[in-house]
Amino acid sequence: MALLGRIFVIFFAFMVASLATGIAIAIALLGPEWPALHGDPAARGGFWVLAMFGSSLTGATGILPLFLVIVLAESLNLRSLLFYVVAGIIIMLLGYYGTGFGVEESIDQAGPFSRETELAAAVGAVFGFVYWAIAGRKAGAWRRATVPPPHSSS
């Protein structure tokens, strides 16, 4: 029964983390136009459409690698925030380059990474943090024995 509850928590955490990632993508892409979103209902609708698109894209590209990370974390009782943030960054960067978005990046940027690569890493960190906050900090806790300690007979 504890395993079934844990699976539900993992699924819920994945959905909320995907939603948070989509919102982070929308904020990052529409950040310069943020003041215009307050007065125009169509612009606010566009923000939420972009957020939902980012959420679905994040969920679709990250589900299989995330499944492997979840199995690893649950089996080894990995509960570190750093583990989940780094795993989220790696999964998002692999998804970004694996889907072909990062193939033709311009070389004329100021730093060593393009803005899109930095955005993929940042939303991966958001994904990892939100997932850790909901499900990752209790990884492997469902396997603990619920048997009470033996009574001493002295």
PDB file of C-alpha atoms in Angstrom:
ATOM      1  CA  MET A   1       0.000   0.000   0.000  1.00  0.00           C
ATOM      2  CA  ALA A   2       2.882   2.355   0.751  1.00  0.00           C
ATOM      3  CA  LEU A   3       4.305   1.732  -2.718  1.00  0.00           C
ATOM      4  CA  LEU A   4       1.012   2.686  -4.366  1.00  0.00           C
ATOM      5  CA  GLY A   5       0.927   5.921  -2.388  1.00  0.00           C
ATOM      6  CA  ARG A   6       4.514   6.628  -3.331  1.00  0.00           C
ATOM      7  CA  ILE A   7       3.773   6.114  -7.030  1.00  0.00           C
ATOM      8  CA  PHE A   8       0.926   8.631  -6.736  1.00  0.00           C
ATOM      9  CA  VAL A   9       3.251  11.165  -5.038  1.00  0.00           C
ATOM     10  CA  ILE A  10       5.899  10.647  -7.740  1.00  0.00           C
ATOM     11  CA  PHE A  11       3.338  11.166 -10.517  1.00  0.00           C
ATOM     12  CA  PHE A  12       1.942  14.278  -8.804  1.00  0.00           C
ATOM     13  CA  ALA A  13       5.456  15.674  -8.288  1.00  0.00           C
ATOM     14  CA  PHE A  14       6.282  15.070 -11.955  1.00  0.00           C
ATOM     15  CA  MET A  15       3.153  16.930 -13.063  1.00  0.00           C
ATOM     16  CA  VAL A  16       3.729  19.905 -10.746  1.00  0.00           C
ATOM     17  CA  ALA A  17       7.427  20.091 -11.665  1.00  0.00           C
ATOM     18  CA  SER A  18       6.508  20.066 -15.368  1.00  0.00           C
ATOM     19  CA  LEU A  19       4.022  22.881 -14.769  1.00  0.00           C
ATOM     20  CA  ALA A  20       6.611  24.912 -12.836  1.00  0.00           C
ATOM     21  CA  THR A  21       9.099  24.351 -15.635  1.00  0.00           C
ATOM     22  CA  GLY A  22       6.596  25.536 -18.236  1.00  0.00           C
ATOM     23  CA  ILE A  23       5.915  28.679 -16.226  1.00  0.00           C
ATOM     24  CA  ALA A  24       9.660  29.300 -15.895  1.00  0.00           C
ATOM     25  CA  ILE A  25      10.057  28.906 -19.670  1.00  0.00           C
ATOM     26  CA  ALA A  26       7.220  31.363 -20.314  1.00  0.00           C
ATOM     27  CA  ILE A  27       8.656  33.903 -17.868  1.00  0.00           C
ATOM     28  CA  ALA A  28      12.113  33.588 -19.406  1.00  0.00           C
ATOM     29  CA  LEU A  29      10.873  33.982 -22.964  1.00  0.00           C
ATOM     30  CA  LEU A  30       8.365  36.756 -22.258  1.00  0.00           C
ATOM     31  CA  GLY A  31      10.378  38.529 -19.576  1.00  0.00           C
ATOM     32  CA  PRO A  32      11.133  41.715 -21.545  1.00  0.00           C
ATOM     33  CA  GLU A  33       7.443  42.055 -22.446  1.00  0.00           C
ATOM     34  CA  TRP A  34       6.253  41.459 -18.874  1.00  0.00           C
ATOM     35  CA  PRO A  35       4.775  44.977 -18.361  1.00  0.00           C
ATOM     36  CA  ALA A  36       2.629  44.541 -21.494  1.00  0.00           C
ATOM     37  CA  LEU A  37       1.077  41.346 -20.092  1.00  0.00           C
ATOM     38  CA  HIS A  38      -0.693  43.190 -17.287  1.00  0.00           C
ATOM     39  CA  GLY A  39      -3.057  45.193 -19.486  1.00  0.00           C
ATOM     40  CA  ASP A  40      -3.772  42.904 -22.413  1.00  0.00           C
ATOM     41  CA  PRO A  41      -5.895  39.784 -21.819  1.00  0.00           C
ATOM     42  CA  ALA A  42      -4.704  38.242 -25.097  1.00  0.00           C
ATOM     43  CA  ALA A  43      -1.081  38.612 -24.003  1.00  0.00           C
ATOM     44  CA  ARG A  44      -1.858  36.939 -20.675  1.00  0.00           C
ATOM     45  CA  GLY A  45      -3.554  34.120 -22.575  1.00  0.00           C
ATOM     46  CA  GLY A  46      -0.456  33.811 -24.737  1.00  0.00           C
ATOM     47  CA  PHE A  47       1.642  33.541 -21.582  1.00  0.00           C
ATOM     48  CA  TRP A  48      -0.439  30.613 -20.326  1.00  0.00           C
ATOM     49  CA  VAL A  49      -0.476  28.937 -23.744  1.00  0.00           C
ATOM     50  CA  LEU A  50       3.322  29.184 -23.809  1.00  0.00           C
ATOM     51  CA  ALA A  51       3.494  27.868 -20.235  1.00  0.00           C
ATOM     52  CA  MET A  52       1.316  24.854 -21.096  1.00  0.00           C
ATOM     53  CA  PHE A  53       3.329  24.187 -24.253  1.00  0.00           C
ATOM     54  CA  GLY A  54       6.562  24.343 -22.225  1.00  0.00           C
ATOM     55  CA  SER A  55       5.062  21.995 -19.628  1.00  0.00           C
ATOM     56  CA  SER A  56       4.010  19.417 -22.181  1.00  0.00           C
ATOM     57  CA  LEU A  57       7.325  19.622 -24.033  1.00  0.00           C
ATOM     58  CA  THR A  58       9.218  19.240 -20.755  1.00  0.00           C
ATOM     59  CA  GLY A  59       7.128  16.255 -19.736  1.00  0.00           C
ATOM     60  CA  ALA A  60       7.394  14.569 -23.103  1.00  0.00           C
ATOM     61  CA  THR A  61      11.163  14.896 -23.448  1.00  0.00           C
ATOM     62  CA  GLY A  62      12.015  14.191 -19.836  1.00  0.00           C
ATOM     63  CA  ILE A  63       9.811  11.274 -18.824  1.00  0.00           C
ATOM     64  CA  LEU A  64      12.115   8.376 -19.724  1.00  0.00           C
ATOM     65  CA  PRO A  65      15.355   9.787 -18.274  1.00  0.00           C
ATOM     66  CA  LEU A  66      13.420  10.956 -15.235  1.00  0.00           C
ATOM     67  CA  PHE A  67      12.051   7.449 -14.745  1.00  0.00           C
ATOM     68  CA  LEU A  68      15.622   6.135 -14.571  1.00  0.00           C
ATOM     69  CA  VAL A  69      16.606   8.860 -12.086  1.00  0.00           C
ATOM     70  CA  ILE A  70      13.544   8.083  -9.935  1.00  0.00           C
ATOM     71  CA  VAL A  71      14.324   4.356  -9.869  1.00  0.00           C
ATOM     72  CA  LEU A  72      17.930   5.119  -8.933  1.00  0.00           C
ATOM     73  CA  ALA A  73      16.950   7.603  -6.242  1.00  0.00           C
ATOM     74  CA  GLU A  74      14.275   5.369  -4.719  1.00  0.00           C
ATOM     75  CA  SER A  75      16.507   2.304  -4.660  1.00  0.00           C
ATOM     76  CA  LEU A  76      19.527   4.109  -3.181  1.00  0.00           C
ATOM     77  CA  ASN A  77      17.560   6.458  -0.876  1.00  0.00           C
ATOM     78  CA  LEU A  78      19.037   9.534  -2.572  1.00  0.00           C
ATOM     79  CA  ARG A  79      17.415  12.585  -0.980  1.00  0.00           C
ATOM     80  CA  SER A  80      19.921  15.319  -1.709  1.00  0.00           C
ATOM     81  CA  LEU A  81      18.643  18.561  -3.202  1.00  0.00           C
ATOM     82  CA  LEU A  82      21.883  18.836  -5.158  1.00  0.00           C
ATOM     83  CA  PHE A  83      21.295  15.416  -6.743  1.00  0.00           C
ATOM     84  CA  TYR A  84      17.835  16.370  -7.998  1.00  0.00           C
ATOM     85  CA  VAL A  85      18.870  19.809  -9.261  1.00  0.00           C
ATOM     86  CA  VAL A  86      21.875  18.403 -11.153  1.00  0.00           C
ATOM     87  CA  ALA A  87      19.756  15.539 -12.522  1.00  0.00           C
ATOM     88  CA  GLY A  88      17.124  18.050 -13.672  1.00  0.00           C
ATOM     89  CA  ILE A  89      19.767  20.169 -15.398  1.00  0.00           C
ATOM     90  CA  ILE A  90      21.278  17.139 -17.140  1.00  0.00           C
ATOM     91  CA  ILE A  91      17.866  15.828 -18.233  1.00  0.00           C
ATOM     92  CA  MET A  92      16.802  19.210 -19.634  1.00  0.00           C
ATOM     93  CA  LEU A  93      20.094  19.754 -21.448  1.00  0.00           C
ATOM     94  CA  LEU A  94      19.905  16.263 -22.942  1.00  0.00           C
ATOM     95  CA  GLY A  95      16.316  16.926 -23.946  1.00  0.00           C
ATOM     96  CA  TYR A  96      17.236  20.302 -25.436  1.00  0.00           C
ATOM     97  CA  TYR A  97      20.036  18.908 -27.558  1.00  0.00           C
ATOM     98  CA  GLY A  98      18.317  15.575 -28.192  1.00  0.00           C
ATOM     99  CA  THR A  99      15.236  17.169 -29.748  1.00  0.00           C
ATOM    100  CA  GLY A 100      17.392  19.167 -32.146  1.00  0.00           C
ATOM    101  CA  PHE A 101      16.749  22.627 -30.717  1.00  0.00           C
ATOM    102  CA  GLY A 102      20.394  23.199 -29.838  1.00  0.00           C
ATOM    103  CA  VAL A 103      21.911  22.084 -33.138  1.00  0.00           C
ATOM    104  CA  GLU A 104      22.195  25.436 -34.897  1.00  0.00           C
ATOM    105  CA  GLU A 105      23.157  27.826 -32.130  1.00  0.00           C
ATOM    106  CA  SER A 106      24.751  31.110 -33.038  1.00  0.00           C
ATOM    107  CA  ILE A 107      28.384  31.607 -32.108  1.00  0.00           C
ATOM    108  CA  ASP A 108      28.182  35.396 -31.710  1.00  0.00           C
ATOM    109  CA  GLN A 109      26.954  35.391 -28.108  1.00  0.00           C
ATOM    110  CA  ALA A 110      28.916  37.096 -25.328  1.00  0.00           C
ATOM    111  CA  GLY A 111      29.608  34.017 -23.165  1.00  0.00           C
ATOM    112  CA  PRO A 112      30.562  30.396 -23.703  1.00  0.00           C
ATOM    113  CA  PHE A 113      26.910  29.248 -23.740  1.00  0.00           C
ATOM    114  CA  SER A 114      23.961  30.529 -25.693  1.00  0.00           C
ATOM    115  CA  ARG A 115      20.929  32.016 -23.960  1.00  0.00           C
ATOM    116  CA  GLU A 116      18.872  28.983 -24.937  1.00  0.00           C
ATOM    117  CA  THR A 117      21.359  26.583 -23.337  1.00  0.00           C
ATOM    118  CA  GLU A 118      21.346  28.655 -20.162  1.00  0.00           C
ATOM    119  CA  LEU A 119      17.545  28.670 -20.217  1.00  0.00           C
ATOM    120  CA  ALA A 120      17.453  24.866 -20.573  1.00  0.00           C
ATOM    121  CA  ALA A 121      19.820  24.507 -17.607  1.00  0.00           C
ATOM    122  CA  ALA A 122      17.818  26.977 -15.504  1.00  0.00           C
ATOM    123  CA  VAL A 123      14.480  25.294 -16.112  1.00  0.00           C
ATOM    124  CA  GLY A 124      16.131  21.948 -15.388  1.00  0.00           C
ATOM    125  CA  ALA A 125      17.145  23.326 -12.005  1.00  0.00           C
ATOM    126  CA  VAL A 126      13.553  24.497 -11.442  1.00  0.00           C
ATOM    127  CA  PHE A 127      12.277  21.039 -12.373  1.00  0.00           C
ATOM    128  CA  GLY A 128      14.733  19.307 -10.037  1.00  0.00           C
ATOM    129  CA  PHE A 129      13.978  21.642  -7.139  1.00  0.00           C
ATOM    130  CA  VAL A 130      10.194  21.336  -7.415  1.00  0.00           C
ATOM    131  CA  TYR A 131      10.384  17.556  -7.784  1.00  0.00           C
ATOM    132  CA  TRP A 132      12.687  17.316  -4.747  1.00  0.00           C
ATOM    133  CA  ALA A 133      10.375  19.539  -2.683  1.00  0.00           C
ATOM    134  CA  ILE A 134       7.374  17.291  -3.339  1.00  0.00           C
ATOM    135  CA  ALA A 135       8.747  13.765  -3.710  1.00  0.00           C
ATOM    136  CA  GLY A 136      12.543  13.617  -3.726  1.00  0.00           C
ATOM    137  CA  ARG A 137      13.210  14.496  -0.111  1.00  0.00           C
ATOM    138  CA  LYS A 138      11.366  11.346   0.980  1.00  0.00           C
ATOM    139  CA  ALA A 139      12.915   8.986  -1.579  1.00  0.00           C
ATOM    140  CA  GLY A 140      13.008   5.397  -0.381  1.00  0.00           C
ATOM    141  CA  ALA A 141      11.008   6.128   2.780  1.00  0.00           C
ATOM    142  CA  TRP A 142       8.197   3.805   1.686  1.00  0.00           C
ATOM    143  CA  ARG A 143      10.518   0.778   2.083  1.00  0.00           C
ATOM    144  CA  ARG A 144      11.043   1.229   5.801  1.00  0.00           C
ATOM    145  CA  ALA A 145       9.636  -1.513   7.956  1.00  0.00           C
ATOM    146  CA  THR A 146       6.518  -0.549   9.879  1.00  0.00           C
ATOM    147  CA  VAL A 147       7.031  -3.318  12.409  1.00  0.00           C
ATOM    148  CA  PRO A 148       7.256  -1.952  15.948  1.00  0.00           C
ATOM    149  CA  PRO A 149      10.456  -2.643  17.883  1.00  0.00           C
ATOM    150  CA  PRO A 150      10.441  -5.784  20.051  1.00  0.00           C
ATOM    151  CA  HIS A 151       9.444  -5.371  23.687  1.00  0.00           C
ATOM    152  CA  SER A 152      12.044  -6.044  26.307  1.00  0.00           C
ATOM    153  CA  SER A 153      11.101  -8.803  28.742  1.00  0.00           C
ATOM    154  CA  SER A 154      13.087  -7.946  31.816  1.00  0.00           C
TER     155      SER A 154
END
